[in-house]
Amino acid sequence: MYYNIPKERIETDDPSIIPVKQKLFPEEEAMPLAKYFHNYPLHMPTPVEMQIVNGGPMKVEDAIQPHDFMNLLKPYGYDNVELGYCMFEDGSGYVATYRVRPAHITAEMENWYRNWRNLKSKSMVPGQGNLRYKIWSPADHFDHYYINWENGSQGIHTTESLDLGEGDRMYDTIRHQFDLRDFGFTDEWAQELKDAGATSTGKGSFETFDEPGSHLCLAYSRPAPLGGVETRSREWIGWKPVNGKLVRDETTHCTEEYLRKVVIHTLVEWEHLNTYLPDLYAEYHDQPIDAD
């Protein structure tokens, strides 16, 4: 489905602020939740992150190769490149992102929001998206919900653009889970991560879209050396699990420009979450699940 969502420009002299956001529907503007959409400016990634991204694609040899994707899950240590992107020789792609959740953002807060953003409040109008998701990235996010309206077991639907509101269409995506045990994840491996303070659900995911193509996704979190919690996340664009095997999906469109957009979009949304989540959690976590 192709969405043409009206946008508006923000008057600002601050070059770090992203100057585009969606226009909310009148029903959304009337909700108390709308203040989280308007009162927390969306910012570009940090200068250091943008310096890395603007340096161009990483070396292919520094990427985790698709069939070695499970190598991401280690209790300690890092890859040569933790933030970057590149194309593989076969035309598939790779995205690496790294973020640190500061100590004042608890796991309880983040896990609560991960569920809450998939559930719609009583005054939301069908076809107008999900304001709980829009506040996460006012420039790009439109809709987010569980396929079965209860949990992620049958997939999670997302509608979003990837260019910070600058004109790309909205993409419909469904994220599906798969069992990492099919790819060698053992109880011993899980315990090793647990002993190091790392969290892994034993599940990976892959995405399908409203156009041909597939993305393999894997991420996990662990204590950051200088405090907080670090998340190491990877995507392999053009790959998917099928019956316990990783296969190449050659229908997947991939360019270096697209990969760069994915990196920036991912950094923006997660860093923005840290700006409003403490206030949002304090106001809403004890309210009825359908509160506006």
Coordinates of N, CA and C in Angstrom, one line a residue, residues 82-168:
E82 N 31.3 -1.8 13.9 CA 30.0 -1.9 14.6 C 28.9 -1.0 14.1
L83 N 29.3 0.0 13.2 CA 28.4 0.9 12.6 C 28.8 1.1 11.2
G84 N 27.9 0.7 10.3 CA 28.3 0.9 8.9 C 27.4 0.1 8.0
Y85 N 27.7 0.0 6.7 CA 26.9 -0.7 5.7 C 27.8 -1.0 4.5
C86 N 27.4 -2.0 3.7 CA 28.1 -2.3 2.5 C 27.2 -3.2 1.6
M87 N 27.6 -3.4 0.4 CA 27.0 -4.3 -0.5 C 27.9 -5.5 -0.6
F88 N 27.3 -6.7 -0.7 CA 28.1 -7.9 -1.0 C 28.2 -8.1 -2.5
E89 N 29.1 -9.0 -3.0 CA 29.3 -9.1 -4.4 C 28.1 -9.7 -5.1
D90 N 27.2 -10.4 -4.4 CA 26.0 -11.0 -5.1 C 24.9 -10.0 -5.2
G91 N 25.1 -8.7 -4.7 CA 24.0 -7.7 -4.8 C 23.2 -7.6 -3.5
S92 N 23.4 -8.5 -2.5 CA 22.7 -8.3 -1.3 C 23.5 -7.3 -0.4
G93 N 22.9 -6.9 0.7 CA 23.4 -5.8 1.5 C 23.6 -6.2 3.0
Y94 N 24.3 -5.3 3.7 CA 24.6 -5.5 5.1 C 24.5 -4.1 5.8
V95 N 23.9 -4.2 7.0 CA 23.7 -3.0 7.8 C 24.1 -3.4 9.3
A96 N 25.0 -2.6 9.8 CA 25.5 -2.8 11.2 C 25.2 -1.5 12.0
T97 N 24.4 -1.6 13.1 CA 24.2 -0.5 14.0 C 24.5 -0.8 15.4
Y98 N 24.9 0.2 16.2 CA 25.3 0.1 17.6 C 24.7 1.2 18.3
R99 N 24.1 0.9 19.5 CA 23.5 2.0 20.3 C 23.7 1.6 21.8
V100 N 23.7 2.7 22.6 CA 23.8 2.5 24.1 C 22.5 3.1 24.7
R101 N 21.8 2.2 25.4 CA 20.7 2.7 26.2 C 21.2 3.3 27.5
P102 N 21.0 4.6 27.8 CA 21.6 5.1 29.0 C 21.0 4.5 30.3
A103 N 21.6 4.7 31.4 CA 21.2 4.0 32.6 C 19.9 4.4 33.1
H104 N 19.5 5.7 32.8 CA 18.2 6.1 33.3 C 17.0 5.6 32.5
I105 N 17.3 4.9 31.4 CA 16.2 4.2 30.6 C 16.3 2.7 31.0
T106 N 15.3 2.2 31.7 CA 15.4 0.8 32.2 C 14.9 -0.1 31.2
A107 N 15.2 -1.4 31.4 CA 14.7 -2.5 30.5 C 13.2 -2.5 30.6
E108 N 12.7 -2.3 31.8 CA 11.2 -2.3 32.0 C 10.6 -1.3 31.1
M109 N 11.1 -0.1 31.0 CA 10.6 1.0 30.2 C 10.6 0.6 28.7
E110 N 11.7 0.1 28.3 CA 11.8 -0.2 26.9 C 10.9 -1.4 26.5
N111 N 10.9 -2.4 27.3 CA 10.0 -3.5 27.0 C 8.5 -3.2 27.0
W112 N 8.2 -2.3 28.0 CA 6.8 -1.8 28.0 C 6.4 -1.1 26.7
Y113 N 7.3 -0.2 26.2 CA 7.0 0.5 25.0 C 7.0 -0.4 23.8
R114 N 7.9 -1.4 23.7 CA 7.9 -2.3 22.6 C 6.5 -3.0 22.4
N115 N 5.8 -3.3 23.6 CA 4.5 -3.9 23.5 C 3.4 -2.8 23.2
W116 N 3.5 -1.7 24.0 CA 2.5 -0.6 23.9 C 2.3 0.0 22.6
R117 N 3.4 0.1 21.8 CA 3.4 0.7 20.5 C 2.6 -0.1 19.5
N118 N 2.4 -1.4 19.8 CA 1.6 -2.3 18.9 C 0.1 -2.3 19.2
L119 N -0.3 -1.6 20.2 CA -1.7 -1.6 20.6 C -2.2 -0.2 20.5
K120 N -3.5 -0.1 20.0 CA -4.0 1.2 19.7 C -5.0 1.6 20.7
S121 N -5.1 2.9 21.0 CA -5.9 3.5 22.0 C -7.4 3.6 21.5
K122 N -8.2 3.9 22.4 CA -9.7 3.8 22.1 C -10.1 4.9 21.1
S123 N -9.4 6.0 21.0 CA -9.9 7.0 20.1 C -9.2 7.0 18.7
M124 N -8.2 6.1 18.5 CA -7.6 6.0 17.2 C -8.5 5.6 16.1
V125 N -8.4 6.2 15.0 CA -9.4 5.9 13.9 C -8.7 5.0 12.9
P126 N -9.3 3.9 12.5 CA -8.8 3.0 11.5 C -8.4 3.8 10.2
G127 N -7.2 3.5 9.7 CA -6.7 4.1 8.5 C -5.8 5.3 8.8
Q128 N -5.8 5.8 10.1 CA -5.0 7.0 10.5 C -3.7 6.6 11.1
G129 N -3.3 5.3 11.1 CA -2.1 4.9 11.7 C -2.1 4.8 13.2
N130 N -1.0 4.8 13.9 CA -0.9 4.6 15.3 C 0.0 5.7 15.9
L131 N -0.6 6.6 16.6 CA 0.1 7.7 17.2 C 1.2 7.2 18.2
R132 N 1.0 6.1 18.8 CA 2.0 5.6 19.8 C 3.3 5.2 19.0
Y133 N 3.1 4.9 17.8 CA 4.3 4.6 16.9 C 4.8 5.9 16.3
K134 N 4.0 6.8 15.9 CA 4.4 8.1 15.3 C 5.3 8.9 16.1
I135 N 5.1 8.9 17.5 CA 5.9 9.7 18.4 C 7.3 9.2 18.4
W136 N 7.6 7.9 17.9 CA 8.9 7.4 17.9 C 9.8 8.0 16.8
S137 N 9.2 8.4 15.8 CA 9.9 9.1 14.7 C 8.8 9.9 13.9
P138 N 8.5 11.1 14.3 CA 7.5 11.9 13.7 C 7.7 12.1 12.2
A139 N 8.9 12.0 11.7 CA 9.2 12.2 10.3 C 8.8 11.0 9.5
D140 N 9.0 9.8 10.0 CA 8.9 8.6 9.2 C 7.9 7.5 9.6
H141 N 7.5 7.5 10.9 CA 6.7 6.4 11.4 C 5.2 6.7 11.2
F142 N 4.4 5.7 10.8 CA 3.0 5.8 10.6 C 2.1 4.8 11.3
D143 N 2.4 3.5 11.1 CA 1.5 2.5 11.8 C 2.4 1.4 12.3
H144 N 1.9 0.7 13.3 CA 2.6 -0.4 13.9 C 1.5 -1.2 14.7
Y145 N 1.4 -2.5 14.5 CA 0.5 -3.4 15.2 C 0.8 -4.8 15.1
Y146 N 0.4 -5.6 16.1 CA 0.4 -7.1 16.0 C -0.5 -7.6 15.0
I147 N -0.1 -8.5 14.1 CA -1.0 -9.1 13.1 C -2.2 -9.7 13.7
N148 N -2.0 -10.4 14.9 CA -3.2 -11.0 15.6 C -3.8 -10.1 16.6
W149 N -3.3 -8.9 16.7 CA -3.8 -7.9 17.7 C -3.6 -8.2 19.1
E150 N -2.7 -9.2 19.4 CA -2.5 -9.6 20.8 C -1.0 -9.7 21.1
N151 N -0.2 -10.3 20.2 CA 1.2 -10.5 20.5 C 1.9 -10.7 19.1
G152 N 3.3 -10.8 19.2 CA 4.1 -10.9 18.0 C 4.2 -12.3 17.4
S153 N 3.5 -13.3 17.9 CA 3.7 -14.6 17.4 C 3.4 -14.9 16.0
Q154 N 2.5 -14.1 15.4 CA 2.1 -14.2 14.0 C 2.6 -13.1 13.1
G155 N 3.5 -12.3 13.7 CA 4.2 -11.2 13.0 C 3.7 -9.8 13.4
I156 N 4.5 -8.8 13.1 CA 4.3 -7.4 13.5 C 4.3 -6.6 12.2
H157 N 3.2 -5.8 12.0 CA 3.1 -5.0 10.8 C 3.6 -3.6 11.1
T158 N 4.4 -3.0 10.2 CA 4.9 -1.7 10.3 C 4.6 -0.9 9.0
T159 N 4.3 0.4 9.1 CA 4.2 1.2 7.9 C 5.1 2.4 8.2
E160 N 6.1 2.6 7.4 CA 7.1 3.7 7.7 C 7.8 4.1 6.4
S161 N 8.4 5.3 6.3 CA 9.4 5.6 5.3 C 10.7 5.6 6.0
L162 N 11.8 5.8 5.2 CA 13.2 5.7 5.7 C 14.0 6.9 5.4
D163 N 13.4 8.0 5.0 CA 14.3 9.1 4.5 C 14.1 10.4 5.3
L164 N 13.6 10.2 6.6 CA 13.3 11.4 7.5 C 12.3 12.4 6.9
G165 N 11.3 11.8 6.2 CA 10.2 12.6 5.8 C 10.4 13.4 4.5
E166 N 11.5 13.1 3.8 CA 11.8 13.9 2.6 C 11.2 13.5 1.3
G167 N 10.2 12.6 1.3 CA 9.5 12.3 0.1 C 9.4 10.9 -0.3
D168 N 10.2 10.0 0.3 CA 10.0 8.5 -0.1 C 8.6 8.1 0.3

